[in-house]
Short mmCIF file of C-alpha atoms in Angstrom, two decimals:
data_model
loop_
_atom_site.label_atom_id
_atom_site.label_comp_id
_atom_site.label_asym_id
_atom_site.label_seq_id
_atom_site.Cartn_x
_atom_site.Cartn_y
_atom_site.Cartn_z
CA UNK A 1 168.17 62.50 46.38
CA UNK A 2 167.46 65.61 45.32
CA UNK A 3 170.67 65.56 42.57
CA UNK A 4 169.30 62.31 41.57
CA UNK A 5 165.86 63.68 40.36
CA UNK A 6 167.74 66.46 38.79
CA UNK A 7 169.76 64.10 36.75
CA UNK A 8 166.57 62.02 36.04
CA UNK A 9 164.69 64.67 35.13
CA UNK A 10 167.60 65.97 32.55
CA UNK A 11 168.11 62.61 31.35
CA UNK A 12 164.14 62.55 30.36
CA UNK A 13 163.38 60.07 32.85
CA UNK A 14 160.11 61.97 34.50
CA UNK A 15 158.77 59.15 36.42
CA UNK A 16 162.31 58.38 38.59
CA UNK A 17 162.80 62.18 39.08
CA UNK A 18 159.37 62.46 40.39
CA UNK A 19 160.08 59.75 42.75
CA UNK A 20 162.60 61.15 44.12
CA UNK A 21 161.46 64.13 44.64
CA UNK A 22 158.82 62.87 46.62
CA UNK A 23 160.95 60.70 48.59
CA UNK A 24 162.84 63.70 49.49
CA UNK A 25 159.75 65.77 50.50
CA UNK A 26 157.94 63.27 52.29
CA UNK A 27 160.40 62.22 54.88
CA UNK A 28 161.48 66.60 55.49
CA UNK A 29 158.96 68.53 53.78
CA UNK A 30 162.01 70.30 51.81
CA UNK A 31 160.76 73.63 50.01
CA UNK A 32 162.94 72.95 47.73
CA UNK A 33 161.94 69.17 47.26
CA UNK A 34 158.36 70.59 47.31
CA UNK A 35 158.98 73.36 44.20
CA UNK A 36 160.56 70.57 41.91
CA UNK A 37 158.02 67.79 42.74
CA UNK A 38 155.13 70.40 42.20
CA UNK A 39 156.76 71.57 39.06
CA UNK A 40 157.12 67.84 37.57
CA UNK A 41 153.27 67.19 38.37
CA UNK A 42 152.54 70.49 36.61
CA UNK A 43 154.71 69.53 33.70
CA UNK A 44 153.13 66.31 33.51
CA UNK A 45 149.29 67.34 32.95
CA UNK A 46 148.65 67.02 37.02
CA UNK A 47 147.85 70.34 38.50
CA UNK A 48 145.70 69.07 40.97
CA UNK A 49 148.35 66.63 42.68
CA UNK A 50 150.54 69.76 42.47
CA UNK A 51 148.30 71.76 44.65
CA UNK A 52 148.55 69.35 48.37
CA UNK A 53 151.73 69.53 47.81
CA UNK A 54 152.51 73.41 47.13
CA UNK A 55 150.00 74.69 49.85
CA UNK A 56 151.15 73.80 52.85
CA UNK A 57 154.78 75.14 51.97
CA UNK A 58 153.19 78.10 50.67
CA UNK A 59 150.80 78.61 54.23
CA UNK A 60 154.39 78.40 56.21
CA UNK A 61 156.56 80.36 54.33
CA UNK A 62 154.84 82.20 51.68
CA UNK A 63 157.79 84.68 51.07
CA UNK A 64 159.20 82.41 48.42
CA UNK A 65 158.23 83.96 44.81
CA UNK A 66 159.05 80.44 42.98
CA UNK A 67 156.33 78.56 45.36
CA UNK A 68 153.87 81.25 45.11
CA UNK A 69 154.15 81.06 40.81
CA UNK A 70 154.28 77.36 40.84
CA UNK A 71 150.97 77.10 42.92
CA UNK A 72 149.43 80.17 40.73
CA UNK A 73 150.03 77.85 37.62
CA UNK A 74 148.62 74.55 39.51
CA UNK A 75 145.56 76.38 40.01
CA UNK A 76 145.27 78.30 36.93
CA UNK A 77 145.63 74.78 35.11
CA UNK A 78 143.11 72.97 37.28
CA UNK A 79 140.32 75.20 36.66
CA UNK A 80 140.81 77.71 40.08
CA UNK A 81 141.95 80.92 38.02
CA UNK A 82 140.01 82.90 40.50
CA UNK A 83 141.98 81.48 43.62
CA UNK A 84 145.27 82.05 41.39
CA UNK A 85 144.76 85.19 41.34
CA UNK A 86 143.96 85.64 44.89
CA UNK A 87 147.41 83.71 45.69
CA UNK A 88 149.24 86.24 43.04
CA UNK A 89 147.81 89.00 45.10
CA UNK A 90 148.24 92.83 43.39
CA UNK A 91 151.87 93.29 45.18
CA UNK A 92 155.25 93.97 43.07
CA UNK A 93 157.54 91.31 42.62
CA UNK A 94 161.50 90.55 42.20
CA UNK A 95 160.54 87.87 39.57
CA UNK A 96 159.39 88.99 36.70
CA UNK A 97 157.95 85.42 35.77
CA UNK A 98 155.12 86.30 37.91
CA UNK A 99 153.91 89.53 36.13
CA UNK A 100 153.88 87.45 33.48
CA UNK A 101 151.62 84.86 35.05
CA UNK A 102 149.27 87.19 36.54
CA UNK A 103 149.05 88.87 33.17
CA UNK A 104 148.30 85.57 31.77
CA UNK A 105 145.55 84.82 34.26
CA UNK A 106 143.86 88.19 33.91
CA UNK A 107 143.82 87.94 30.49
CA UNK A 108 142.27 84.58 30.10
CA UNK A 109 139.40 86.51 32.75
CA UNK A 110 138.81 88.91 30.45
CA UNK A 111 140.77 91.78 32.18
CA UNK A 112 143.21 93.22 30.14
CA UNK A 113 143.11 96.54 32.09
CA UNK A 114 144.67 94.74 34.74
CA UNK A 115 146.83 92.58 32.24
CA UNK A 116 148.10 95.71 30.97
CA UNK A 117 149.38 97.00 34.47
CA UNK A 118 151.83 93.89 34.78
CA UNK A 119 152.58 93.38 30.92
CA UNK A 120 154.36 96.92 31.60
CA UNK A 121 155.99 95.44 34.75
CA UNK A 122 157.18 92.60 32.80
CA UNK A 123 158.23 94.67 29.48
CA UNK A 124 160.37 96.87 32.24
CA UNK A 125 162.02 94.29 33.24
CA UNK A 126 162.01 91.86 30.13
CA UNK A 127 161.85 93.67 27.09
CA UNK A 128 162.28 91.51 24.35
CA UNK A 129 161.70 88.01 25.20
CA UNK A 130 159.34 86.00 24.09
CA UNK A 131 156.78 85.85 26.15
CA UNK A 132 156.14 89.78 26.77
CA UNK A 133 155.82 89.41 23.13
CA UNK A 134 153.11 86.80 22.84
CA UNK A 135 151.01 88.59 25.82
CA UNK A 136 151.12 91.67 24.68
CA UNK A 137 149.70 90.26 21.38
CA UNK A 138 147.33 88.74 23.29
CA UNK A 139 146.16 91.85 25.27
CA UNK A 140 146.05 93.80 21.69
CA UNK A 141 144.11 90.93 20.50
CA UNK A 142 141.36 91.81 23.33
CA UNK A 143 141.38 95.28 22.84
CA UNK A 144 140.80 95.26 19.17
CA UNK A 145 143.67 96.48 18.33
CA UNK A 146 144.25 94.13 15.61
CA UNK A 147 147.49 95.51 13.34
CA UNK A 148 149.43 95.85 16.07
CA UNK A 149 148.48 92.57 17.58
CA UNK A 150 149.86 90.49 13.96
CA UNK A 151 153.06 92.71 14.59
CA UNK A 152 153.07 90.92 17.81
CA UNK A 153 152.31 87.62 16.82
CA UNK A 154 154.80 87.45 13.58
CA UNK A 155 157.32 89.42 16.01
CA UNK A 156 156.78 85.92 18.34
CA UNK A 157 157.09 83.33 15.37
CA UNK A 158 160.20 85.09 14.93
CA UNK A 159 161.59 84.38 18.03
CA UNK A 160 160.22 81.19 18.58
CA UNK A 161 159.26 79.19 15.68
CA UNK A 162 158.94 76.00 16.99
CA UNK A 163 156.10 76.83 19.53
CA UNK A 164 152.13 76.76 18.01
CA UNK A 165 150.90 79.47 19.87
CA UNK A 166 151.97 82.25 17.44
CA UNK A 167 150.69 80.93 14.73
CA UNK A 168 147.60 79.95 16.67
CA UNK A 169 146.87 83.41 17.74
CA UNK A 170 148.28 85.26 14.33
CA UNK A 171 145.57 82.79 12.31
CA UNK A 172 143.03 84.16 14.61
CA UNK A 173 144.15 87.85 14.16
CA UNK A 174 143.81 87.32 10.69
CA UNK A 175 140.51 85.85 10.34
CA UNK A 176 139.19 88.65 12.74
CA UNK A 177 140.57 90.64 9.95
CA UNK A 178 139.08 89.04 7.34
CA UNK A 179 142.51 87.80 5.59
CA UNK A 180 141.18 84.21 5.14
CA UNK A 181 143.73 83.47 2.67
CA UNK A 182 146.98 84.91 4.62
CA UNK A 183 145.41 82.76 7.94
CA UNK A 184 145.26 79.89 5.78
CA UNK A 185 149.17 79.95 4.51
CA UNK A 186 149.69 80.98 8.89
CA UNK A 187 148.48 77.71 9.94
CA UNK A 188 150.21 75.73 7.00
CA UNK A 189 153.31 77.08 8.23
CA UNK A 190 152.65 76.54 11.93
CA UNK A 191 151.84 72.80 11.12
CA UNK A 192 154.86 72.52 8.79
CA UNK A 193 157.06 73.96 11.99
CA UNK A 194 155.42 72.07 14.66
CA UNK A 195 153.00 69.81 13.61
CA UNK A 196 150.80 70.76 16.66
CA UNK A 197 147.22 68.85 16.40
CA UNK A 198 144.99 72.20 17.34
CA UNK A 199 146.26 74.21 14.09
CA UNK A 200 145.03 71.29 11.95
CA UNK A 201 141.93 71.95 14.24
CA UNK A 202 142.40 75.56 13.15
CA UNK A 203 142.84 75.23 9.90
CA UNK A 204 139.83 72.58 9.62
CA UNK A 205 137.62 75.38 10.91
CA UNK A 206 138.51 78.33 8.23
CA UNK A 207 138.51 75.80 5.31
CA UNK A 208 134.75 74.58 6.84
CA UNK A 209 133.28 77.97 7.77
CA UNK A 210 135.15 80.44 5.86
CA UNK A 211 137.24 79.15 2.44
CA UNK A 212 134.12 76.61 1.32
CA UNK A 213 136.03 73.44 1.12
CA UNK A 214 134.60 70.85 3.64
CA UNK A 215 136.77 67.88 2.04
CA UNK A 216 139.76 69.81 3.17
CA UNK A 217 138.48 70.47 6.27
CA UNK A 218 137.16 66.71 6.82
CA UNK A 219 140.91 65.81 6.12
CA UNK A 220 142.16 68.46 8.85
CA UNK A 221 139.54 67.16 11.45
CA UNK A 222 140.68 63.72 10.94
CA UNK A 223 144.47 64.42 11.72
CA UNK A 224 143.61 66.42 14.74
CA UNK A 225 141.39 63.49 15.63
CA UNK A 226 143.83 61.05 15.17
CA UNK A 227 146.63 62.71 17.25
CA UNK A 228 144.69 64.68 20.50
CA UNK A 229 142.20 62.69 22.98
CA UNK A 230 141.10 65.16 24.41
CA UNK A 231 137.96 67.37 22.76
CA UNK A 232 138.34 64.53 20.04
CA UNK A 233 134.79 63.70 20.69
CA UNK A 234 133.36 66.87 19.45
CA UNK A 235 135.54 66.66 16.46
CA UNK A 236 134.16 63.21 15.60
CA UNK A 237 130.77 64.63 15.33
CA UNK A 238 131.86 67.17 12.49
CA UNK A 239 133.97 64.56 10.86
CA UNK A 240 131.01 62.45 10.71
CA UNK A 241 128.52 65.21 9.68
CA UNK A 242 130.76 66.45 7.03
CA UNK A 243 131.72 62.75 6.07
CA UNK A 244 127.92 61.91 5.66
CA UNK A 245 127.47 65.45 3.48
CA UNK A 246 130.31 63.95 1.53
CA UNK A 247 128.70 60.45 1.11
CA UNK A 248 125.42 62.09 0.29
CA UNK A 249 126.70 64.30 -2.75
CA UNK A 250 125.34 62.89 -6.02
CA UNK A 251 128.08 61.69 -8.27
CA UNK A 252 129.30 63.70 -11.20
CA UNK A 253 128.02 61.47 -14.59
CA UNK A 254 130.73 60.72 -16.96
CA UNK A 255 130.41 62.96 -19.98
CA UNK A 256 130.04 60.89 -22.66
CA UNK A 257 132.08 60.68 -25.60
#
C-alpha cells in the first residue's frame, strides 16, 4: 500500500496516494505511513489535519528528524510558529533541512540573531543551494543590510528561476532602496517566469504608491484578483476605489480643429 501511494503520488494523483497512505497508517500506525500522509496534507494546503496525525508518532518516538521537520512545518503553516519552535528545540541536527526550517521560523518571528546561528549550520553543511541562499537574503533583508541582501536575491533567481520568491523579496530590496524603476523591471520578469498572482499584487502596489500610475496598477490588482481567493477581498476594495477614481476623472475635451 505504501508503493501504491508512492506511485500515485508520482503519477500526480494526490487524492489516491493520500488514501493510501491513510489506509496504511490507520490499520498499524506506520511512521513511515504517518511521514508521507502528513507530508501530502501539508502539500495540499492542510496543516492542521497534518498535525493528529504527526503527534502521536512524534510523542512515541521523537528521535526521527523527518517527523520532527514535518510536524515543525504543520505548525508553522497553521498559525503555531511558537509551538514549532518549541518542537525544533535549540539541539544540533544530522539533517540539515531542519536548520533551515528553524531559520525560517525565527526569521518570520523577527529573530534573526537566532536565524543567523542555524543559517551558519546550514551554509556548513549546504553551501550553495538554494535555499541557504534565499534565507540568508532574507536575514540580510532584516538586518538592513540591503546590497548584500539583492546579491542574495539575484544570486537565488539564478539558481532557481522558476520560483516567485526571489523576485518577490529582490522587488522589496529594491524599493527599500529606493530603485523603483529596477523593482518594477524585477517583478515584470518574475511574472514573465512564473506568472505567480502575488507579484502582480507586487507590482500593483509600486505602480499605485510609488511610480504614479493607478490605471496600471488597477490592471495588476485585477489579475491578482482574478487568479488568488484568498486576500482577494481586500484587493477588491482597491480595485474598486481606484476603479471609481478612474470613473470620476473628467474627460479630456477634444481639441478642436
Amino acid at each position: 500500500l505504501l508503493g501504491m501511494g508512492d506511485l500515485a503520488e508520482k503519477t500526480g494523483n494526490m487524492s489516491d496516494a493520500e488514501k493510501y497512505y491513510a489506509r496504511v497508517f490507520k490499520s498499524t500506525g506506520d511512521i513511515q505511513a504517518a511521514e508521507r500522509l502528513a507530508y501530502m496534507r501539508v502539500k495540499n494546503g492542510r496543516p492542521d489535519n497534518a498535525i493528529p496525525v504527526l503527534q502521536p508518532v512524534f510523542d512515541r518516538a521523537n528521535s526521527s528528524e523527518t517527523v520532527r521537520n514535518t510536524l515543525a512545518v504543520a505548525l508553522d503553516l497553521a498559525g503555531l510558529s511558537s509551538e514549532a519552535l518549541d518542537i525544533l528545540g535549540h539541539g544540533d541536527y544530522n539533517n540539515p533541512t531542519l536548520f533551515g526550517t528553524r531559520a525560517k521560523i525565527e526569521l518570520k518571528e523577527g529573530r534573526p540573531d537566532l536565524a543567523e546561528k542555524d543559517l551558519d549550520r546550514l551554509f556548513n553543511r549546504d553551501p550553495g543551494g538554494p535555499e541557504t541562499v534565499l534565507l540568508l537574503g532574507v536575514l540580510n533583508l532584516q538586518k538592513g543590510n540591503l546590497p548584500v541582501a539583492e546579491e542574495n536575491f539575484r544570486k537565488f533567481i539564478e539558481l532557481t528561476p522558476q520560483s516567485p520568491d526571489g523576485y518577490l523579496d529582490l522587488g522589496l530590496t529594491l524599493r527599500r532602496r529606493g530603485r523603483f524603476r529596477n523593482a518594477e523591471s524585477v517583478y515584470e520578469d518574475g511574472i514573465n517566469a512564473t506568472d505567480d498572482p502575488d507579484l502582480h499584487l507586487n507590482l500593483g502596489v509600486l505602480y499605485e504608491l510609488y511610480l504614479g500610475s493607478p490605471e496600471k496598477a488597477l490592471a495588476h490588482y485585477r489579475k491578482f484578483s482574478g487568479s488568488r481567493g484568498g486576500g482577494s477581498e481586500r484587493v477588491q476594495g482597491w480595485i474598486d476605489y481606484l476603479a471609481g477614481q478612474a470613473g470620476s476623472r473628467p474627460k479630456k475635451e477634444k481639441p478642436k480643429e
